[in-house]
Coordinates of C-alpha atoms in Angstrom, one line a residue:
M672 CA -14.8 85.5 -152.1
T673 CA -17.1 88.4 -151.5
K674 CA -20.8 88.0 -152.4
L675 CA -22.6 91.2 -153.2
K676 CA -26.0 92.2 -154.3
F677 CA -27.2 95.4 -156.0
T678 CA -29.6 97.8 -154.5
G679 CA -31.7 99.9 -156.7
T680 CA -28.9 102.1 -157.9
C681 CA -25.3 101.5 -158.9
F682 CA -22.2 103.5 -159.9
P683 CA -20.5 103.1 -163.3
G684 CA -16.9 102.4 -163.9
L685 CA -14.8 101.6 -160.9
L686 CA -15.3 98.2 -159.4
A687 CA -17.9 97.4 -162.0
L688 CA -16.2 94.1 -162.0
M689 CA -18.4 93.0 -159.2
L690 CA -21.2 92.7 -161.7
A691 CA -19.3 90.0 -163.7
G692 CA -20.5 87.3 -161.4
N693 CA -17.1 86.7 -159.8
F694 CA -16.4 89.1 -156.9
T695 CA -12.8 88.2 -156.3
L696 CA -10.9 91.4 -156.4
E697 CA -7.2 92.0 -157.2
P698 CA -5.1 93.8 -154.6
Q699 CA -5.0 97.1 -156.6
S700 CA -8.8 97.3 -156.4
L701 CA -9.2 96.9 -152.7
V702 CA -9.2 100.7 -152.0
A703 CA -11.8 101.1 -154.7
Q704 CA -13.9 98.4 -153.1
T705 CA -14.0 100.4 -149.9
L706 CA -15.0 103.6 -151.7
V707 CA -17.8 102.0 -153.8
S708 CA -19.2 99.5 -151.3
P709 CA -22.2 101.7 -150.2
A710 CA -23.7 101.2 -153.6
F711 CA -24.0 97.5 -152.9
E712 CA -25.6 95.4 -150.2
T713 CA -23.9 92.3 -148.9
D714 CA -26.2 89.3 -148.2
G715 CA -23.9 86.4 -148.4
K716 CA -26.3 84.5 -150.6
E717 CA -26.5 85.7 -154.2
T718 CA -24.0 85.3 -157.0
D719 CA -24.3 84.8 -160.7
D720 CA -21.3 82.5 -160.8
K721 CA -22.8 79.2 -159.9
E722 CA -19.5 77.5 -160.2
T723 CA -18.5 79.2 -157.0
E724 CA -21.4 78.1 -154.9
G725 CA -20.7 74.3 -154.7
K726 CA -24.3 73.5 -155.2
E727 CA -25.4 69.9 -155.1
T728 CA -27.5 68.8 -158.0
E729 CA -28.3 65.6 -159.9
G730 CA -27.0 65.1 -163.4
K731 CA -25.6 68.7 -163.2
P732 CA -21.9 69.3 -162.5
Q733 CA -21.4 68.5 -158.8
Q734 CA -18.5 68.9 -156.4
E735 CA -16.7 65.7 -155.6
D736 CA -16.3 65.0 -151.9
T737 CA -12.8 63.6 -152.5
S738 CA -11.0 66.6 -154.0
G739 CA -13.6 69.3 -154.5
T740 CA -12.1 69.9 -158.0
E741 CA -14.1 67.4 -160.1
I742 CA -17.7 67.7 -161.2
Q743 CA -20.0 65.1 -162.8
V744 CA -21.7 65.5 -166.1
T745 CA -24.1 63.2 -167.8
L746 CA -24.5 63.5 -171.6
T747 CA -26.9 61.8 -174.0
P748 CA -26.2 61.3 -177.7
A749 CA -27.8 63.9 -180.0
G750 CA -27.2 64.6 -183.6
A751 CA -27.5 67.9 -185.4
P752 CA -31.1 69.2 -186.0
D753 CA -32.6 69.3 -189.5
P754 CA -32.3 72.0 -190.7
L755 CA -29.1 72.8 -188.9
L756 CA -30.4 76.2 -187.6
R757 CA -33.8 75.0 -186.5
Y758 CA -32.7 76.2 -183.0
R759 CA -31.2 79.7 -182.9
L760 CA -29.7 81.6 -180.1
W761 CA -29.4 84.8 -182.1
P762 CA -32.0 86.4 -184.4
A763 CA -32.1 85.1 -187.9
P764 CA -30.6 87.5 -190.5
E765 CA -33.9 88.0 -192.3
T766 CA -35.6 89.1 -189.0
R767 CA -33.0 91.7 -187.9
R768 CA -33.9 95.3 -188.3
N769 CA -31.7 98.4 -188.1
V770 CA -34.0 100.1 -185.6
S771 CA -33.3 101.4 -182.2
V772 CA -34.3 99.1 -179.3
D773 CA -33.9 101.6 -176.6
A774 CA -37.5 102.7 -176.2
I775 CA -38.6 99.0 -175.9
I776 CA -35.9 98.2 -173.4
S777 CA -36.8 101.2 -171.3
R778 CA -40.5 100.1 -171.2
A779 CA -39.5 96.6 -170.3
I780 CA -37.4 97.9 -167.4
I781 CA -40.2 100.1 -166.2
L782 CA -42.6 97.1 -166.3
T783 CA -40.0 95.0 -164.4
I784 CA -39.8 97.7 -161.7
Q785 CA -43.6 97.7 -161.4
A786 CA -43.6 93.9 -161.1
S787 CA -40.8 93.9 -158.6
N788 CA -42.6 96.5 -156.5
S789 CA -45.8 94.5 -156.6
E790 CA -43.8 91.4 -155.6
S791 CA -42.4 93.3 -152.6
S792 CA -45.9 94.5 -151.6
N793 CA -47.2 91.0 -151.7
S794 CA -44.2 89.8 -149.7
D795 CA -45.0 92.3 -147.0
A796 CA -48.5 91.0 -146.9
G797 CA -47.2 87.4 -146.7
T798 CA -48.9 86.4 -150.0
T799 CA -45.9 85.8 -152.3
T800 CA -43.0 83.4 -152.8
D801 CA -40.1 83.6 -150.4
R802 CA -37.1 85.2 -152.0
N803 CA -34.8 82.4 -151.0
E804 CA -37.1 79.9 -152.6
V805 CA -36.9 81.8 -155.9
Q806 CA -33.1 81.7 -155.7
D807 CA -33.3 77.9 -155.2
W808 CA -35.4 77.6 -158.3
Q809 CA -32.5 79.1 -160.3
T810 CA -30.2 76.2 -159.4
M811 CA -32.1 73.1 -158.5
P812 CA -32.3 70.2 -160.9
L813 CA -34.9 70.6 -163.6
A814 CA -36.8 67.5 -162.5
Q815 CA -37.3 69.0 -159.1
L816 CA -38.8 72.4 -160.1
P817 CA -42.2 73.0 -158.7
I818 CA -43.6 73.9 -162.1
A819 CA -47.0 75.3 -161.1
K820 CA -45.6 77.5 -158.3
V821 CA -42.8 78.8 -160.6
K822 CA -45.3 79.7 -163.3
K823 CA -47.5 81.6 -160.8
Y824 CA -44.4 83.6 -159.8
L825 CA -43.5 84.3 -163.4
S826 CA -47.0 85.5 -164.3
Q827 CA -46.4 88.9 -162.6
Y828 CA -43.5 89.6 -165.0
G829 CA -45.5 88.7 -168.1
F830 CA -45.9 92.2 -169.4
A831 CA -42.2 93.0 -169.0
L832 CA -41.2 89.8 -170.8
N833 CA -43.7 90.4 -173.6
E834 CA -42.3 94.0 -174.1
L835 CA -38.8 92.6 -174.1
K836 CA -39.8 90.1 -176.8
R837 CA -40.9 93.0 -179.1
G838 CA -37.3 94.3 -179.1
E839 CA -35.6 91.1 -179.9
S840 CA -34.8 91.8 -183.5
L841 CA -34.2 95.5 -183.2
M842 CA -30.4 95.6 -183.5
R843 CA -29.4 99.2 -182.9
T844 CA -28.8 100.9 -179.5
D845 CA -28.8 104.6 -179.3
Y846 CA -28.5 105.0 -175.5
E847 CA -26.8 108.4 -175.3
L848 CA -26.3 109.8 -171.8
H849 CA -24.4 112.8 -173.1
L850 CA -21.4 112.2 -170.8
Q851 CA -18.8 114.1 -172.7
D852 CA -19.4 117.4 -170.8
L853 CA -19.3 115.9 -167.4
T854 CA -16.4 116.0 -165.0
T855 CA -14.9 112.8 -163.7
P856 CA -16.7 113.1 -160.3
E857 CA -19.9 113.9 -162.1
L858 CA -19.4 110.8 -164.3
Y859 CA -18.9 108.6 -161.2
G860 CA -22.0 110.2 -159.7
T861 CA -24.1 109.0 -162.6
L862 CA -26.6 106.4 -161.2
L863 CA -27.5 103.5 -163.4
P864 CA -30.4 101.7 -161.7
E865 CA -31.4 100.2 -165.1
M866 CA -28.4 97.8 -164.7
Q867 CA -30.0 96.1 -161.7
Q868 CA -33.4 95.9 -163.4
A869 CA -31.8 94.3 -166.5
R870 CA -30.2 91.7 -164.3
Q871 CA -33.6 91.0 -162.6
L872 CA -35.2 90.7 -166.0
S873 CA -32.6 88.2 -167.1
R874 CA -33.1 86.1 -164.0
V875 CA -36.9 86.0 -164.6
L876 CA -36.3 85.1 -168.3
A877 CA -33.8 82.4 -167.3
L878 CA -36.3 80.9 -164.8
R879 CA -39.0 80.8 -167.5
A880 CA -36.5 79.0 -169.8
R881 CA -35.7 76.5 -167.1
V882 CA -39.4 75.7 -166.8
A883 CA -39.6 75.1 -170.5
A884 CA -36.6 72.8 -170.4
A885 CA -38.1 70.9 -167.5
E886 CA -41.2 70.4 -169.6
H887 CA -39.1 69.5 -172.7
R888 CA -40.5 72.5 -174.6
W889 CA -37.1 73.0 -176.3
D890 CA -38.4 75.6 -178.8
D891 CA -39.7 77.8 -176.0
M892 CA -36.5 77.3 -174.0
I893 CA -34.3 78.4 -176.9
D894 CA -36.6 81.3 -177.6
D895 CA -36.1 82.6 -174.1
C896 CA -32.4 82.0 -174.2
R897 CA -32.1 83.8 -177.5
L898 CA -34.0 86.8 -176.0
G899 CA -31.6 86.6 -173.0
F900 CA -28.5 86.8 -175.2
R901 CA -30.0 89.8 -177.0
L902 CA -30.7 91.4 -173.6
A903 CA -27.0 90.8 -172.7
D904 CA -25.9 92.5 -175.9
I905 CA -28.3 95.4 -175.5
T906 CA -27.3 96.0 -171.9
G907 CA -23.6 95.7 -172.7
T908 CA -23.7 98.3 -175.4
R909 CA -25.9 100.8 -173.5
G910 CA -23.4 103.4 -172.4
H911 CA -19.6 103.5 -172.4
F912 CA -18.9 102.2 -168.9
L913 CA -17.3 98.9 -168.1
I914 CA -20.2 98.3 -165.8
S915 CA -22.5 98.0 -168.9
R916 CA -20.2 95.5 -170.6
L917 CA -19.8 93.4 -167.4
V918 CA -23.6 93.4 -166.6
G919 CA -24.1 92.2 -170.2
Q920 CA -21.6 89.5 -169.7
A921 CA -23.3 88.4 -166.4
I922 CA -26.7 88.2 -168.2
A923 CA -25.1 86.1 -171.0
S924 CA -23.7 83.8 -168.3
V925 CA -27.1 83.3 -166.8
M926 CA -28.3 82.1 -170.2
Q927 CA -25.3 79.8 -170.5
E928 CA -26.3 78.2 -167.2
V929 CA -29.7 77.4 -168.5
I930 CA -28.3 75.7 -171.6
E931 CA -25.8 73.8 -169.4
D932 CA -28.8 72.6 -167.2
A933 CA -30.6 71.4 -170.3
I934 CA -27.6 69.6 -171.8
T935 CA -26.5 67.8 -168.6
Q936 CA -29.9 67.2 -166.9
G937 CA -31.9 65.8 -169.7
D938 CA -31.9 64.7 -173.3
P939 CA -32.5 67.8 -175.3
P940 CA -31.8 68.3 -179.0
N941 CA -28.3 69.3 -180.0
F942 CA -27.6 73.0 -179.7
Y943 CA -24.1 73.1 -181.2
W944 CA -25.1 75.3 -184.1
A945 CA -27.4 77.4 -182.0
L946 CA -24.4 78.2 -179.7
A947 CA -22.3 78.8 -182.8
S948 CA -24.8 81.5 -183.9
V949 CA -24.2 83.6 -180.8
P950 CA -21.6 86.4 -181.3
A951 CA -19.8 85.5 -178.1
Q952 CA -16.6 87.4 -178.9
H953 CA -18.7 90.6 -179.3
I954 CA -20.8 90.0 -176.2
Y955 CA -17.8 89.5 -174.0
E956 CA -15.6 92.1 -175.6
T957 CA -14.5 95.0 -173.3
Q958 CA -12.1 97.0 -175.5
E959 CA -14.2 100.1 -176.1
A960 CA -15.2 100.3 -172.5
I961 CA -11.5 99.9 -171.4
E962 CA -10.6 102.8 -173.6
F963 CA -13.4 104.9 -172.2
E964 CA -12.4 104.1 -168.6
G965 CA -8.8 105.0 -169.4
S966 CA -10.0 108.3 -170.8
L967 CA -11.3 109.2 -167.4
V968 CA -7.7 109.5 -166.2
S969 CA -7.2 112.1 -168.9
R970 CA -10.2 114.0 -167.7
M971 CA -8.8 114.0 -164.2
I972 CA -5.4 115.4 -165.2
K973 CA -6.8 117.8 -167.7
T974 CA -7.5 120.2 -164.8
V975 CA -3.8 121.1 -164.7
G976 CA -3.6 121.9 -168.4
K977 CA -0.5 121.2 -170.6
L978 CA 2.6 121.7 -168.7
P979 CA 5.4 123.7 -170.6
D980 CA 8.9 122.5 -171.0
A981 CA 10.2 125.3 -168.7
P982 CA 9.5 125.2 -164.9
I983 CA 6.3 127.0 -163.9
G984 CA 7.4 127.9 -160.4
E985 CA 6.4 126.9 -156.8
E986 CA 3.3 129.1 -156.6
L987 CA 1.7 128.0 -159.9
A988 CA 2.7 124.3 -159.3
R989 CA 1.0 124.4 -155.8
S990 CA -2.1 125.9 -157.3
K991 CA -2.4 123.2 -160.0
L992 CA -1.6 120.5 -157.6
R993 CA -4.3 121.8 -155.3
E994 CA -6.8 121.7 -158.3
L995 CA -5.8 118.1 -159.0
M996 CA -6.2 117.1 -155.3
E997 CA -9.6 118.8 -155.1
S998 CA -10.8 116.8 -158.1
N999 CA -9.5 113.6 -156.6
T1000 CA -11.2 114.4 -153.3
A1001 CA -14.5 115.2 -155.1
L1002 CA -14.3 111.9 -156.9
S1003 CA -13.7 110.0 -153.6
Q1004 CA -16.6 111.7 -151.9
T1005 CA -18.9 111.1 -155.0
I1006 CA -18.2 107.4 -154.8
Q1007 CA -18.5 107.3 -151.0
P1008 CA -18.9 110.3 -148.7
L1009 CA -16.3 109.9 -146.0
E1010 CA -14.4 111.9 -143.5
A1011 CA -11.1 112.5 -145.2
P1012 CA -8.3 114.9 -144.6
T1013 CA -9.0 118.2 -146.2
T1014 CA -7.2 119.2 -149.4
M1015 CA -5.3 122.0 -147.7
L1016 CA -4.0 119.6 -145.1
L1017 CA -2.8 117.2 -147.7
M1018 CA -1.2 120.1 -149.6
D1019 CA 0.9 120.7 -146.5
T1020 CA 2.2 117.1 -146.3
L1021 CA 2.2 115.6 -149.9
P1022 CA 5.1 117.6 -151.4
I1023 CA 7.3 116.7 -148.4
A1024 CA 6.3 113.0 -148.4
V1025 CA 6.8 112.2 -152.0
A1026 CA 9.0 115.0 -153.4
E1027 CA 12.2 112.9 -153.4
K1028 CA 10.5 109.9 -155.1
S1029 CA 9.0 112.3 -157.7
R1030 CA 12.3 114.0 -158.3
Q1031 CA 14.0 110.6 -158.9
L1032 CA 11.2 109.6 -161.3
L1033 CA 11.7 112.8 -163.3
A1034 CA 15.5 112.4 -163.3
N1035 CA 15.0 109.2 -165.4
T1036 CA 13.2 111.1 -168.2
D1037 CA 14.9 112.7 -171.2
Q1038 CA 13.1 116.0 -170.5
W1039 CA 14.3 116.5 -166.9
K1040 CA 17.5 114.5 -166.8
N1041 CA 20.1 116.6 -165.0
R1042 CA 17.5 119.4 -164.6
T1043 CA 15.4 118.4 -161.6
E1044 CA 17.2 121.0 -159.4
E1045 CA 15.3 123.6 -161.4
L1046 CA 12.0 122.3 -160.0
S1047 CA 10.4 123.0 -156.6
N1048 CA 9.1 120.1 -154.5
S1049 CA 5.5 120.9 -155.5
E1050 CA 6.4 121.0 -159.2
C1051 CA 8.2 117.7 -159.0
V1052 CA 5.1 116.1 -157.4
L1053 CA 2.8 117.7 -160.0
R1054 CA 4.8 116.7 -163.0
A1055 CA 5.5 113.2 -161.7
T1056 CA 1.9 112.7 -160.9
V1057 CA 0.8 113.7 -164.4
L1058 CA 3.5 111.6 -166.0
E1059 CA 2.8 108.4 -164.1
A1060 CA -1.0 108.8 -164.6
Q1061 CA -0.4 109.1 -168.3
R1062 CA 2.0 106.2 -168.4
T1063 CA -0.2 103.8 -166.5
R1064 CA -3.3 104.9 -168.5
D1065 CA -1.6 104.3 -171.8
A1066 CA -0.2 101.0 -170.7
W1067 CA -3.6 99.8 -169.4
I1068 CA -5.2 100.6 -172.7
A1069 CA -2.2 99.4 -174.8
W1070 CA -2.0 95.9 -173.2
S1071 CA -5.8 95.6 -173.7
Y1072 CA -5.2 95.7 -177.4
L1073 CA -3.6 92.2 -177.2
P1074 CA -5.9 89.1 -177.1
D1075 CA -6.7 88.3 -173.5
Y1076 CA -4.8 85.0 -173.5
L1077 CA -1.6 86.7 -174.7
S1078 CA -2.0 89.5 -172.1
E1079 CA -2.3 86.8 -169.4
K1080 CA 0.7 84.9 -170.7
Y1081 CA 2.8 88.0 -170.5
S1082 CA 1.4 89.2 -167.2
D1083 CA 4.8 89.7 -165.6
E1084 CA 5.9 92.1 -168.4
R1085 CA 2.5 93.8 -168.5
D1086 CA 2.3 94.3 -164.7
K1087 CA 5.6 96.3 -164.8
F1088 CA 3.5 99.0 -166.5
V1089 CA 0.0 98.6 -165.0
N1090 CA 0.6 97.3 -161.5
L1091 CA -1.0 100.0 -159.2
N1092 CA 0.8 98.6 -156.2
Q1093 CA 4.3 99.5 -157.4
D1094 CA 6.2 101.6 -155.0
S1095 CA 7.5 104.0 -157.8
L1096 CA 4.1 105.6 -158.2
P1097 CA 3.8 109.0 -156.5
G1098 CA 1.1 109.1 -153.8
L1099 CA -1.5 111.2 -155.7
A1100 CA -1.0 109.3 -158.9
K1101 CA -1.7 106.1 -157.2
M1102 CA -4.8 107.5 -155.5
I1103 CA -6.2 108.7 -158.8
L1104 CA -5.5 105.5 -160.7
M1105 CA -6.7 103.2 -158.0
Q1106 CA -10.1 105.0 -158.0
I1107 CA -10.5 105.0 -161.7
L1108 CA -8.9 101.9 -163.2
P1109 CA -10.3 98.5 -162.3
A1110 CA -7.8 95.6 -161.7
F1111 CA -6.5 94.6 -165.1
D1112 CA -6.5 90.8 -164.4
S1113 CA -10.2 91.0 -163.3
V1114 CA -11.2 92.6 -166.5
T1115 CA -9.5 90.1 -168.7
A1116 CA -10.6 87.2 -166.5
A1117 CA -14.3 88.2 -166.8
E1118 CA -14.0 88.2 -170.6
L1119 CA -12.0 84.9 -170.8
R1120 CA -14.4 83.2 -168.4
G1121 CA -17.5 83.9 -170.5
I1122 CA -15.9 82.8 -173.8
Q1123 CA -14.4 79.7 -172.1
K1124 CA -17.9 78.7 -170.8
H1125 CA -19.4 79.2 -174.3
N1126 CA -16.7 77.2 -176.0
L1127 CA -17.0 74.4 -173.4
L1128 CA -20.7 74.1 -173.9
Q1129 CA -20.2 73.9 -177.6
T1130 CA -17.6 71.3 -177.2
L1131 CA -19.9 69.2 -175.0
E1132 CA -22.5 69.4 -177.8
A1133 CA -19.8 68.3 -180.3
L1134 CA -19.2 65.2 -178.0
R1135 CA -23.0 64.5 -178.1
M1136 CA -23.0 64.7 -181.8
H1137 CA -20.0 62.4 -182.2
A1138 CA -21.7 59.9 -179.8
K1139 CA -24.9 60.0 -181.9
Q1140 CA -22.9 59.1 -185.0
T1141 CA -20.5 56.4 -183.4
G1142 CA -22.3 55.2 -180.3
E1143 CA -19.4 56.2 -178.0
L1144 CA -17.4 59.1 -176.8
P1145 CA -14.4 60.0 -179.0
K1146 CA -10.9 58.8 -178.2
A1147 CA -9.6 62.3 -178.6
I1148 CA -11.1 65.7 -179.5
E1149 CA -8.4 66.8 -181.9
N1150 CA -9.9 66.9 -185.4
L1151 CA -13.2 65.8 -183.8
R1152 CA -15.9 64.7 -186.2
P1153 CA -18.5 65.4 -187.5
V1154 CA -18.1 68.9 -186.0
P1155 CA -15.0 70.5 -184.3
A1156 CA -14.5 71.0 -180.6
L1157 CA -13.8 74.6 -179.7
P1158 CA -10.5 75.7 -178.0
D1159 CA -10.0 76.8 -174.5
P1160 CA -9.5 80.6 -175.0
I1161 CA -6.8 80.7 -172.3
T1162 CA -4.5 78.2 -174.0
Q1163 CA -5.8 78.6 -177.5
K1164 CA -5.7 74.8 -177.7
D1165 CA -8.3 72.1 -177.3
F1166 CA -9.6 71.5 -173.8
A1167 CA -7.6 68.7 -172.0
Y1168 CA -9.5 65.5 -172.8
T1169 CA -9.0 61.9 -171.7
R1170 CA -11.2 58.9 -172.5
S1171 CA -11.2 56.1 -170.0
S1172 CA -13.9 54.0 -171.7
P1173 CA -16.3 54.3 -174.6
T1174 CA -18.8 55.9 -172.2
T1175 CA -16.6 57.8 -169.7
A1176 CA -14.1 60.6 -170.2
T1177 CA -12.8 63.7 -168.5
I1178 CA -12.5 67.2 -169.9
Q1179 CA -10.6 69.9 -168.2
R1180 CA -10.5 73.7 -168.7
S1181 CA -7.9 76.2 -167.6
P1182 CA -8.5 78.1 -164.3
T1183 CA -9.7 81.6 -164.9
R1184 CA -8.7 83.1 -161.6
Q1185 CA -6.9 82.3 -158.4
G1186 CA -8.8 79.6 -156.4
D1187 CA -10.7 78.4 -159.5
L1188 CA -10.5 74.7 -158.6
K1189 CA -13.5 73.0 -160.1
T1190 CA -12.1 72.8 -163.6
K1191 CA -12.3 69.0 -164.3
L1192 CA -15.5 67.5 -165.7
N1193 CA -16.1 63.7 -165.4
I1194 CA -18.4 62.8 -168.3
T1195 CA -20.7 59.8 -168.4
L1196 CA -22.5 58.9 -171.7
K1197 CA -26.0 57.5 -171.2
G1198 CA -28.7 56.5 -173.6
T1199 CA -28.5 55.0 -177.1
P1200 CA -27.7 56.8 -180.3

């Protein structure tokens, strides 16, 4: 597990997955990690995925000493509020306005930067809260929060949070960066410092919500969480890059953690219907961003133009291949300046190194079957590179059209088309694709992880509602009453549930990634209906 923290700027697209809160990278993205890493700063401390930290808390899911895979949850009975939507985690229909929120968000981000700069200045003077202490506040049990000290820290962000509040019900985003005329290297050179500031704003907002929960000010807690989910949606839809969607998902996950803290560390009202109001499928959806990222491959190979059915000859093929390699080199140096072999040096070795593999690949196509002898080595490499880039791009997008749980279920079949480690890929095609396309499994896992957490929280609230009505935990969660449990999005079935007594049970979710072990929750029901 690699833990990374943003500096003031960040690059879009490639390896934006780091922003999703889980920094486990699939093998095909390791080269990309090397290229992008200067945009990040490693500190070994910060992550938004609190499940990976093994933190010790009271009444909050905790790691068992025996196996490390079981966590403890305490629930109290709680019925539905009256009226049902007294608590909302999404703006009420009558308050929503079809007005652009972008100016308000930009102002909130500027005010966040000013507050952060002021905090840094005070830190240099030794008059502010230690950064590690602020991080501890995000995860410690609610009962242990130093309320007065946290409120003093939050006061410097008051203007930013007030400005953000003004945009809560403005439902349209018009954040246009006019990217259509940029080359692929220029696109990857586009800095997005606002992503980091949106994350900082969400952490401050979550901390204020935790204070409200600690003081049992449930209306205030829900107001801040609702604002956080709106910030997640706004951030996710600002721009076309995957980085935008994944930062939005990370912000939503921060708000989920606050609600989990409230549910499992105290006796709050029931937030089942409040959670149901959140458009989780929309917030965690990545389809449009995947299509945009895939289109960057088309931008890269567009430099060679449409290749005719007839051979174009050695000289023209070498020229077009050189253009493609120069674009790839420019992309690499945009992401991370490095000392790489020159394009001309590669031009001398690439056709020789991969010509036979490229010729074999073309021989399996209808167009060039029994005709590859008409092509020079350079033209074989050029045509094979373009073909495989197009094939992999189309497969990457096409498989994303399936629901994530089906794509995961058919991963063996899918990976025949989108596995960037396959030996059949010509060298240049692999270099281009590994720089542009994030690891497929990491994209789907990020989406599934967020929806799974949302559904699990809503299921816990369904258990609390059942306990309020019956005085005990249910014997099973199939056809649960008075409200349904939500399914695990990975299996599309109910979470695995076993009751051991009227007040104890276990619920287990599917792992969302390799090494995801803490999947089993031991539930204890306390309190009276």
